[in-house]
Amino acid sequence: MLADVLLDGLGLGAIYAFIALGYTMVYGIIKLINFAHGEFFMVGAFVGYFALRDLGVDEVDLPQPLPILLAFLVAITLAATAAALLAVLTERLAYRPVRRAGRIAALLTAVGVSFFLQNLAVQVWGAGARAYPEPGIWLYVDDLPAKADADYKIRERVEAVVLKGDAIDTARKAALRAEGIERVYRTPDLTKEGKQGFVLLALLLWTPVLWWLVKRTRMGRAMRAVSEDADAARLMGININLIVAATFFLGAFVAGVGGVAYCATYGSVKPLTGWIPGLKAFIAAVIGGIGSIPGAIVGGLLLGVAEFAIPALLEQLGWADAKAFQDALAYVFLIIVLLVKPTGLLGKPQREKV
Amino acid sequence: MARLGRVLLLLTTCLGLLGTAGCGDDYDGLVIGVVLPMTGPQATYGEESWNGLQLAEADLRQAGTNIKFKLVLKDEKSTPQEAQTQAKTLMELEGAHVLLGSVASSNTKTIAGAAKENGTPCITPASTNDNLTTGNPWLSRICYKDSVQGGVLATFALSNGWKRAAVCVDNESDYSRGFADNFKGAFEAAGGTTHFEYFKAGNADYSNVIQGVADANPDVIFISGYYEDGGPMIKQAKARWEGKPVIGGDGLDSAEFLTLIGDAQNPIYFSTHFAPDAPDEPAVKAFAERYRERFGKEPGAMAALGYDVLFVLMDAAKRCANPKSAAELNTAIGATKNVKGITGLISLDNPDRTPNKPLVIVKVEGGAKKFHSTIKP
């Protein structure tokens, strides 16, 4: 019970963290709450969808788990790059022209871009939810184990070739070949819990990389300088436009990774996929202290766990319908955190700029 | 470059305006205003309904009709506010004599409100919420209502010997709540017990509701909601629901539902308005074939309802001396008797102006929908 709640919460929280990173980095540099960030996440998820569906990496003859890992790797790389390029383009066309027009103008532009991208996605990809493809493996009939331990099927879902538990003896193999079937397709028995484990692992691997980029590289130092004082940074010879573009690129790249992870874990993608996770991730960034990278991670994980743990706890205490208010409880949690610590858990107290 | 961005923006805005511009001033036929969700989360339903309407229009024109008519489509963007705005636009600017729409009950409610205010007849093809037609004589519908669907589904579950049901509900949706409450009423009255679990549409993680259902250990799981939630929920549940039967309503009736459920081993049944493979129904079969030919897709329930709604309207218009008279047309719609539609025999001559049609139960088998049975309410 407790383990279930923790895994569900951490798995979802890791996704929030992936998106929150982008919010927090962009906010840290140009004080813009980029409401279109959830849409970068969604576009990444869609690009991953097409990559997993059409690239046919699983047809490459590699030893067993490799084709699946390779398929995911290719899909995630393409998705993240596409999301990052879209973010850079958006920054160039929509945000840069209004950057000096004040924060409200920039905020409204971001909301506009969000709606624009959502509706563009509806026009291009249709509004309905699509099943997210699961990469599988092609096996030659000869290679089938004597006893089937999984579902094998023809790719196009025409019919199941071998049902679960059916013994596959020589006669059966011959019968399959007589039907003209040489290879059968196997989707892996990846459970949701397994995928959530992968997402957590990915987050653990990514965080130090981002931290290193921001704290230990020249570009990171320039980012921090722009964040501290943009005009002074410009006087020091830092190309602000380049640094802002790089920040958008990085933030959306991570969101693209999150997009594929999220949709592969939960099984579907649609143009509104980015809406609620984007909103929740924004909350996570605020809980953690917007502008702070460790804060985004802590906030994301905490919000994810809180979403599952609070209703479960209240249910144990006797409120049978607590789960009906899962989201409301998460927001109440946010309000309490902000009442106790207005700058977020790891946020620095804000200095008035004169 | 900044300028280019602005020019592009301006250009898209202009194009958008051009697209909506239209004039209904000098048209002397019957103007049929159609309000459907063509964008937003319900766009698949809107698209299907519109396809059905177009097919009906083509068939009517081919058969030849004395009444001159045209369809004017407006997009309600899947929101109740926009639905009302578009209904008003149609009545005030496009000169619509009658309105058709929409799909979601919450959106039809605002359209029907505007129609009542204006005194314009309105028919909804697919909104099932019980209360829509009460107190609004200007609204009729050609689909069954939720209490009927809930009752039929309860009958179906009990007839299979399933006595304890876990019900998955989205508290924020009129459809989901109304449907679940109606099911509960009928199911418990006939000796069953229910256990409610809650999910929220759009939250892609259904762990809470899945675990709650598993803990309740029911005979049958009833998902009261749309396919976008029901599909992934069944897929995520996988082992945790141990192959228990799952039932649902017309909200699950979508081609994508079949892929969204993945490799689920649960037997799945849902009630809906029509099944393209219903036996002994040549008209249904012919409709399905023409639909596939024209749109390259399998027709869903919304397509069939969209098709039927135009025939019901034109049948009423034929019985009018002057179909453009709102009062006369509305009375004629309310007097509709035994119009043979794709979704069954439609009679609206009752105080609810709601047909009493049999429902179709569909079984999901090997990644396809199969006709299972029809149940009379």
Coordinates of N, CA and C in Angstrom, one line a residue, chain B residues 38-220:
Chain B
M38 N -15.8 21.2 -33.5 CA -14.9 20.8 -34.6 C -13.4 20.9 -34.1
T39 N -13.1 21.6 -33.1 CA -11.8 21.7 -32.5 C -12.0 21.5 -30.9
G40 N -10.8 21.3 -30.3 CA -10.9 21.0 -28.8 C -11.0 19.5 -28.5
P41 N -11.2 19.2 -27.2 CA -11.1 17.8 -26.9 C -12.2 16.9 -27.5
Q42 N -13.4 17.5 -27.8 CA -14.5 16.7 -28.4 C -14.5 16.7 -29.9
A43 N -13.4 17.2 -30.5 CA -13.5 17.3 -32.0 C -13.8 16.0 -32.8
T44 N -13.3 14.9 -32.2 CA -13.6 13.7 -33.0 C -15.1 13.4 -33.1
Y45 N -15.8 13.7 -32.0 CA -17.3 13.6 -32.1 C -17.9 14.5 -33.1
G46 N -17.4 15.8 -33.0 CA -17.9 16.8 -34.0 C -17.7 16.4 -35.4
E47 N -16.5 15.9 -35.7 CA -16.1 15.5 -37.0 C -17.0 14.4 -37.5
E48 N -17.2 13.4 -36.6 CA -18.1 12.3 -37.0 C -19.5 12.7 -37.3
S49 N -20.0 13.5 -36.4 CA -21.4 14.0 -36.6 C -21.6 14.7 -37.9
W50 N -20.6 15.6 -38.2 CA -20.6 16.4 -39.4 C -20.5 15.5 -40.6
N51 N -19.7 14.5 -40.6 CA -19.6 13.5 -41.7 C -21.0 12.9 -41.9
G52 N -21.7 12.5 -40.8 CA -23.0 11.9 -40.9 C -24.0 12.8 -41.6
L53 N -23.9 14.1 -41.1 CA -24.8 15.1 -41.7 C -24.6 15.3 -43.2
Q54 N -23.3 15.3 -43.6 CA -23.0 15.5 -45.0 C -23.5 14.4 -45.8
L55 N -23.3 13.2 -45.3 CA -23.8 12.0 -46.0 C -25.3 12.1 -46.2
A56 N -26.0 12.5 -45.1 CA -27.5 12.6 -45.1 C -27.9 13.7 -46.2
E57 N -27.1 14.8 -46.2 CA -27.4 15.8 -47.1 C -27.3 15.3 -48.6
A58 N -26.2 14.6 -48.8 CA -26.0 14.1 -50.2 C -27.1 13.1 -50.5
D59 N -27.5 12.2 -49.6 CA -28.6 11.3 -49.9 C -29.9 12.0 -50.1
L60 N -30.2 13.0 -49.3 CA -31.5 13.7 -49.5 C -31.5 14.4 -50.9
R61 N -30.4 15.0 -51.2 CA -30.4 15.7 -52.5 C -30.5 14.8 -53.7
Q62 N -29.8 13.6 -53.5 CA -29.9 12.6 -54.6 C -31.3 12.1 -54.7
A63 N -32.0 11.8 -53.6 CA -33.4 11.3 -53.6 C -34.3 12.4 -54.2
G64 N -33.9 13.7 -54.1 CA -34.8 14.8 -54.6 C -35.7 15.2 -53.5
T65 N -35.7 16.5 -53.2 CA -36.6 17.0 -52.1 C -37.2 18.3 -52.6
N66 N -38.4 18.6 -52.2 CA -39.1 19.8 -52.6 C -38.6 21.0 -51.8
I67 N -38.0 20.7 -50.7 CA -37.6 21.8 -49.8 C -36.2 22.2 -50.0
K68 N -36.0 23.5 -50.3 CA -34.7 24.0 -50.5 C -34.1 24.3 -49.2
F69 N -32.9 23.7 -49.0 CA -32.2 23.9 -47.7 C -30.7 24.0 -47.8
K70 N -30.1 24.6 -46.8 CA -28.6 24.5 -46.8 C -28.1 24.4 -45.3
L71 N -27.0 23.8 -45.1 CA -26.4 23.6 -43.8 C -25.3 24.6 -43.6
V72 N -25.3 25.3 -42.4 CA -24.3 26.2 -42.1 C -23.6 25.7 -40.8
L73 N -22.3 25.4 -40.9 CA -21.6 24.8 -39.7 C -20.9 25.8 -38.9
K74 N -21.0 25.8 -37.6 CA -20.2 26.6 -36.7 C -19.5 25.7 -35.7
D75 N -18.3 26.1 -35.4 CA -17.5 25.3 -34.4 C -17.7 25.9 -33.0
E76 N -18.1 25.0 -32.1 CA -18.3 25.5 -30.7 C -17.0 25.2 -29.8
K77 N -16.0 24.7 -30.5 CA -14.7 24.6 -29.8 C -14.7 23.8 -28.5
S78 N -15.7 22.9 -28.3 CA -15.8 22.1 -27.2 C -16.1 22.8 -25.9
T79 N -16.6 24.1 -25.9 CA -16.9 24.8 -24.7 C -18.3 25.3 -24.7
P80 N -19.0 25.2 -23.5 CA -20.4 25.7 -23.5 C -20.6 27.2 -23.9
Q81 N -19.6 28.0 -23.5 CA -19.7 29.4 -23.8 C -19.7 29.7 -25.3
E82 N -18.7 29.0 -26.0 CA -18.6 29.2 -27.4 C -19.9 28.6 -28.1
A83 N -20.4 27.5 -27.6 CA -21.6 26.9 -28.2 C -22.7 27.9 -28.2
Q84 N -22.9 28.7 -27.1 CA -24.0 29.7 -27.0 C -23.7 30.8 -28.0
T85 N -22.4 31.3 -28.0 CA -22.1 32.3 -29.0 C -22.4 31.9 -30.4
Q86 N -22.0 30.7 -30.8 CA -22.2 30.3 -32.2 C -23.7 30.1 -32.5
A87 N -24.4 29.6 -31.5 CA -25.9 29.5 -31.7 C -26.5 30.8 -32.0
K88 N -26.1 31.8 -31.2 CA -26.7 33.2 -31.4 C -26.2 33.7 -32.8
T89 N -24.9 33.5 -33.1 CA -24.5 34.0 -34.4 C -25.3 33.4 -35.5
L90 N -25.6 32.1 -35.4 CA -26.4 31.4 -36.5 C -27.8 32.0 -36.6
M91 N -28.4 32.3 -35.4 CA -29.8 32.7 -35.4 C -29.9 34.2 -35.9
E92 N -28.9 35.0 -35.4 CA -29.0 36.5 -35.6 C -28.4 36.9 -36.9
L93 N -27.2 36.3 -37.2 CA -26.5 36.8 -38.4 C -26.7 35.9 -39.6
E94 N -26.9 34.6 -39.4 CA -27.0 33.7 -40.6 C -28.4 33.4 -40.9
G95 N -29.3 33.9 -40.1 CA -30.8 33.7 -40.4 C -31.2 32.2 -40.3
A96 N -30.6 31.5 -39.3 CA -30.9 30.1 -39.2 C -32.4 29.9 -38.7
H97 N -33.1 29.0 -39.4 CA -34.5 28.7 -39.0 C -34.6 27.6 -38.0
V98 N -33.5 26.8 -37.9 CA -33.5 25.7 -37.0 C -32.1 25.4 -36.6
L99 N -31.8 24.9 -35.4 CA -30.4 24.5 -35.0 C -30.3 23.0 -34.8
L100 N -29.2 22.5 -35.2 CA -28.8 21.1 -34.9 C -27.5 21.1 -34.1
G101 N -27.5 20.4 -32.9 CA -26.3 20.3 -32.1 C -26.7 20.3 -30.7
S102 N -25.7 20.0 -29.8 CA -24.4 19.6 -30.1 C -24.2 18.2 -29.5
V103 N -22.9 17.8 -29.2 CA -22.7 16.5 -28.7 C -22.7 16.5 -27.1
A104 N -21.8 17.2 -26.5 CA -21.7 17.2 -25.0 C -23.0 17.9 -24.4
S105 N -23.5 17.3 -23.4 CA -24.8 17.8 -22.8 C -24.6 19.2 -22.3
S106 N -23.5 19.5 -21.7 CA -23.2 20.8 -21.1 C -23.3 21.9 -22.2
N107 N -22.8 21.5 -23.4 CA -22.8 22.5 -24.5 C -24.2 22.6 -25.2
T108 N -24.9 21.5 -25.3 CA -26.2 21.6 -25.8 C -27.1 22.4 -24.9
K109 N -26.9 22.3 -23.6 CA -27.7 23.1 -22.7 C -27.6 24.6 -23.0
T110 N -26.5 25.1 -23.3 CA -26.4 26.6 -23.6 C -27.0 26.9 -25.0
I111 N -26.8 26.0 -25.9 CA -27.4 26.2 -27.3 C -28.9 26.2 -27.1
A112 N -29.5 25.2 -26.4 CA -30.9 25.1 -26.2 C -31.5 26.3 -25.5
G113 N -30.7 26.9 -24.6 CA -31.1 28.1 -23.8 C -31.3 29.2 -24.8
A114 N -30.3 29.4 -25.7 CA -30.4 30.5 -26.6 C -31.5 30.3 -27.6
A115 N -31.7 29.0 -28.0 CA -32.8 28.7 -29.0 C -34.2 29.0 -28.3
K116 N -34.3 28.7 -27.0 CA -35.6 29.0 -26.3 C -35.8 30.5 -26.3
E117 N -34.8 31.2 -25.9 CA -34.9 32.7 -25.8 C -35.4 33.3 -27.1
N118 N -34.8 32.7 -28.2 CA -35.1 33.3 -29.5 C -36.3 32.7 -30.2
G119 N -36.9 31.6 -29.6 CA -38.0 30.9 -30.2 C -37.6 30.2 -31.5
T120 N -36.5 29.5 -31.5 CA -36.0 28.7 -32.7 C -36.0 27.2 -32.3
P121 N -36.5 26.4 -33.2 CA -36.5 24.9 -32.9 C -35.0 24.4 -32.9
C122 N -34.8 23.4 -32.1 CA -33.4 22.9 -31.9 C -33.5 21.4 -31.7
I123 N -32.7 20.6 -32.4 CA -32.6 19.2 -32.2 C -31.2 18.8 -31.9
T124 N -31.0 18.0 -30.8 CA -29.6 17.6 -30.6 C -29.5 16.1 -31.0
P125 N -28.5 15.8 -31.8 CA -28.3 14.4 -32.2 C -27.9 13.5 -31.1
A126 N -27.1 14.0 -30.2 CA -26.4 13.0 -29.3 C -26.3 13.3 -27.8
S127 N -27.0 14.4 -27.4 CA -26.8 14.7 -25.9 C -27.8 13.9 -25.1
T128 N -27.3 13.2 -24.1 CA -28.1 12.2 -23.4 C -28.6 12.6 -22.1
N129 N -28.1 13.8 -21.5 CA -28.4 14.2 -20.2 C -30.0 14.3 -20.0
D130 N -30.5 13.7 -19.0 CA -32.0 13.6 -18.8 C -32.7 15.0 -18.8
N131 N -32.1 16.0 -18.1 CA -32.8 17.2 -17.9 C -32.9 18.2 -19.0
L132 N -32.2 17.9 -20.1 CA -32.1 18.8 -21.2 C -33.4 19.3 -21.7
T133 N -34.3 18.3 -22.0 CA -35.6 18.7 -22.7 C -36.7 19.1 -21.7
T134 N -36.4 18.9 -20.4 CA -37.5 19.3 -19.4 C -37.5 20.8 -19.4
G135 N -38.7 21.4 -19.5 CA -38.9 22.8 -19.4 C -38.4 23.6 -20.6
N136 N -38.0 22.9 -21.6 CA -37.6 23.7 -22.8 C -38.3 23.0 -24.1
P137 N -39.5 23.5 -24.4 CA -40.2 22.9 -25.5 C -39.6 23.1 -26.9
W138 N -38.5 23.9 -27.0 CA -37.9 24.1 -28.3 C -36.8 23.1 -28.6
L139 N -36.5 22.3 -27.6 CA -35.4 21.3 -27.8 C -36.0 19.9 -27.9
S140 N -35.6 19.2 -29.0 CA -35.9 17.8 -29.1 C -34.6 17.0 -29.3
R141 N -34.6 15.7 -29.1 CA -33.4 14.9 -29.4 C -33.8 13.6 -30.1
I142 N -32.8 13.0 -30.7 CA -33.1 11.8 -31.4 C -32.3 10.6 -30.8
C143 N -31.6 10.8 -29.7 CA -30.9 9.7 -29.0 C -31.6 9.4 -27.8
Y144 N -31.3 8.2 -27.1 CA -31.8 7.9 -25.8 C -31.3 8.8 -24.8
K145 N -31.8 8.8 -23.6 CA -31.3 9.6 -22.5 C -30.6 8.7 -21.4
D146 N -29.8 9.4 -20.6 CA -28.9 8.7 -19.7 C -29.6 7.7 -18.8
S147 N -30.8 8.1 -18.2 CA -31.5 7.2 -17.3 C -31.8 5.9 -18.0
V148 N -32.1 6.0 -19.3 CA -32.4 4.7 -20.1 C -31.2 3.9 -20.2
Q149 N -30.1 4.6 -20.6 CA -28.8 3.9 -20.8 C -28.3 3.3 -19.5
G150 N -28.4 4.0 -18.4 CA -28.0 3.5 -17.1 C -28.8 2.2 -16.7
G151 N -30.1 2.3 -17.0 CA -31.0 1.2 -16.7 C -30.7 0.0 -17.5
V152 N -30.5 0.2 -18.8 CA -30.2 -0.9 -19.7 C -28.9 -1.6 -19.3
L153 N -27.9 -0.8 -19.0 CA -26.6 -1.3 -18.6 C -26.7 -2.1 -17.3
A154 N -27.5 -1.6 -16.4 CA -27.7 -2.4 -15.1 C -28.4 -3.7 -15.4
T155 N -29.4 -3.7 -16.3 CA -30.1 -4.9 -16.7 C -29.1 -5.9 -17.3
F156 N -28.3 -5.4 -18.2 CA -27.3 -6.2 -18.9 C -26.3 -6.9 -17.9
A157 N -25.8 -6.1 -16.9 CA -24.9 -6.6 -15.9 C -25.5 -7.7 -15.1
L158 N -26.8 -7.4 -14.6 CA -27.4 -8.4 -13.7 C -27.8 -9.7 -14.5
S159 N -28.1 -9.5 -15.8 CA -28.5 -10.7 -16.6 C -27.3 -11.6 -16.8
N160 N -26.0 -11.1 -16.6 CA -24.8 -11.9 -16.6 C -24.4 -12.4 -15.3
G161 N -25.3 -12.1 -14.3 CA -25.0 -12.6 -12.9 C -24.0 -11.8 -12.2
W162 N -23.7 -10.6 -12.7 CA -22.7 -9.7 -11.9 C -23.5 -8.9 -10.9
K163 N -23.2 -9.1 -9.7 CA -24.1 -8.5 -8.6 C -23.4 -7.3 -7.9
R164 N -22.0 -7.3 -7.9 CA -21.3 -6.2 -7.3 C -20.5 -5.4 -8.3
A165 N -20.8 -4.1 -8.4 CA -20.2 -3.3 -9.5 C -19.3 -2.2 -8.8
A166 N -18.1 -2.1 -9.4 CA -17.3 -0.9 -9.0 C -17.5 0.1 -10.1
V167 N -17.8 1.3 -9.8 CA -18.2 2.4 -10.8 C -17.1 3.4 -10.8
C168 N -16.5 3.7 -11.9 CA -15.5 4.8 -12.0 C -16.1 6.0 -12.6
V169 N -16.1 7.1 -11.8 CA -16.8 8.3 -12.1 C -15.9 9.5 -12.2
D170 N -16.1 10.4 -13.1 CA -15.5 11.7 -13.2 C -16.5 12.7 -12.6
N171 N -16.2 13.2 -11.4 CA -17.1 14.1 -10.7 C -17.4 15.4 -11.4
E172 N -16.5 15.8 -12.3 CA -16.7 17.1 -12.9 C -17.4 17.0 -14.3
S173 N -17.9 15.8 -14.7 CA -18.5 15.7 -16.0 C -20.0 15.4 -15.8
D174 N -20.9 16.2 -16.3 CA -22.4 16.0 -16.2 C -22.7 14.6 -16.7
Y175 N -22.1 14.2 -17.8 CA -22.4 12.9 -18.5 C -22.0 11.8 -17.5
S176 N -20.8 11.8 -17.0 CA -20.3 10.7 -16.2 C -21.1 10.6 -14.9
R177 N -21.4 11.7 -14.2 CA -22.1 11.6 -13.0 C -23.5 11.2 -13.2
G178 N -24.2 11.8 -14.2 CA -25.6 11.4 -14.4 C -25.7 10.0 -14.8
F179 N -24.9 9.5 -15.6 CA -24.9 8.1 -16.1 C -24.6 7.2 -14.9
A180 N -23.6 7.5 -14.1 CA -23.3 6.6 -13.0 C -24.5 6.6 -11.9
D181 N -25.1 7.7 -11.7 CA -26.2 7.8 -10.7 C -27.4 7.0 -11.2
N182 N -27.6 7.1 -12.5 CA -28.8 6.3 -13.1 C -28.5 4.8 -13.0
F183 N -27.3 4.5 -13.3 CA -26.9 3.0 -13.2 C -27.1 2.5 -11.8
K184 N -26.6 3.3 -10.9 CA -26.6 2.9 -9.5 C -28.1 2.7 -9.0
G185 N -28.9 3.7 -9.4 CA -30.4 3.6 -9.0 C -31.0 2.3 -9.5
A186 N -30.8 2.0 -10.8 CA -31.4 0.8 -11.4 C -30.8 -0.5 -10.9
F187 N -29.4 -0.5 -10.7 CA -28.7 -1.6 -10.3 C -29.0 -2.0 -8.9
E188 N -29.1 -1.0 -8.0 CA -29.4 -1.3 -6.6 C -30.8 -1.7 -6.4
A189 N -31.7 -1.1 -7.2 CA -33.1 -1.4 -7.1 C -33.4 -2.9 -7.4
A190 N -32.5 -3.4 -8.3 CA -32.7 -4.8 -8.7 C -31.8 -5.8 -7.9
G191 N -31.3 -5.3 -6.8 CA -30.6 -6.1 -5.8 C -29.0 -6.1 -5.9
G192 N -28.5 -5.3 -6.8 CA -27.0 -5.2 -6.9 C -26.4 -4.2 -5.9
T193 N -25.1 -4.3 -5.7 CA -24.5 -3.3 -4.9 C -23.4 -2.5 -5.7
T194 N -23.2 -1.2 -5.4 CA -22.2 -0.5 -6.1 C -21.1 0.1 -5.2
H195 N -20.0 0.3 -5.7 CA -18.9 1.0 -5.0 C -18.3 2.0 -5.9
F196 N -18.3 3.3 -5.5 CA -17.8 4.4 -6.4 C -16.3 4.7 -6.2
E197 N -15.6 4.9 -7.3 CA -14.3 5.4 -7.3 C -14.2 6.6 -8.3
Y198 N -13.3 7.5 -8.0 CA -13.3 8.8 -8.7 C -12.0 9.0 -9.5
F199 N -12.2 9.4 -10.7 CA -11.0 9.9 -11.5 C -11.3 11.2 -12.1
K200 N -10.2 11.9 -12.6 CA -10.4 13.2 -13.2 C -9.9 13.1 -14.7
A201 N -10.8 13.5 -15.6 CA -10.4 13.5 -17.0 C -9.2 14.3 -17.2
G202 N -8.3 13.8 -18.0 CA -7.1 14.5 -18.4 C -5.9 14.2 -17.5
N203 N -6.1 13.8 -16.2 CA -5.0 13.3 -15.4 C -4.6 11.9 -15.9
A204 N -3.5 11.8 -16.6 CA -3.2 10.5 -17.3 C -2.9 9.3 -16.4
D205 N -2.7 9.6 -15.1 CA -2.4 8.5 -14.1 C -3.7 8.1 -13.4
Y206 N -4.1 6.8 -13.6 CA -5.3 6.4 -13.0 C -5.1 5.4 -11.9
S207 N -3.9 5.5 -11.3 CA -3.5 4.5 -10.3 C -4.5 4.5 -9.1
N208 N -4.9 5.7 -8.7 CA -5.8 5.7 -7.5 C -7.1 4.9 -7.8
V209 N -7.7 5.2 -8.9 CA -9.0 4.6 -9.2 C -8.8 3.1 -9.5
I210 N -7.7 2.7 -10.1 CA -7.4 1.3 -10.4 C -7.3 0.5 -9.2
Q211 N -6.5 1.1 -8.2 CA -6.2 0.4 -7.0 C -7.5 0.3 -6.2
G212 N -8.3 1.4 -6.1 CA -9.5 1.4 -5.4 C -10.5 0.3 -5.9
V213 N -10.6 0.2 -7.2 CA -11.4 -0.9 -7.8 C -10.9 -2.2 -7.5
A214 N -9.6 -2.4 -7.6 CA -9.0 -3.7 -7.2 C -9.3 -4.1 -5.8
D215 N -9.2 -3.2 -4.9 CA -9.4 -3.4 -3.5 C -10.9 -3.8 -3.2
A216 N -11.8 -3.2 -4.0 CA -13.2 -3.5 -3.8 C -13.6 -4.9 -4.3
N217 N -12.8 -5.5 -5.1 CA -13.0 -6.8 -5.7 C -14.4 -7.1 -6.2
P218 N -14.8 -6.3 -7.2 CA -16.2 -6.4 -7.7 C -16.4 -7.6 -8.7
D219 N -17.6 -7.8 -9.1 CA -17.9 -8.8 -10.2 C -17.7 -8.2 -11.5
V220 N -17.9 -6.8 -11.6 CA -17.9 -6.1 -12.9 C -17.4 -4.7 -12.6

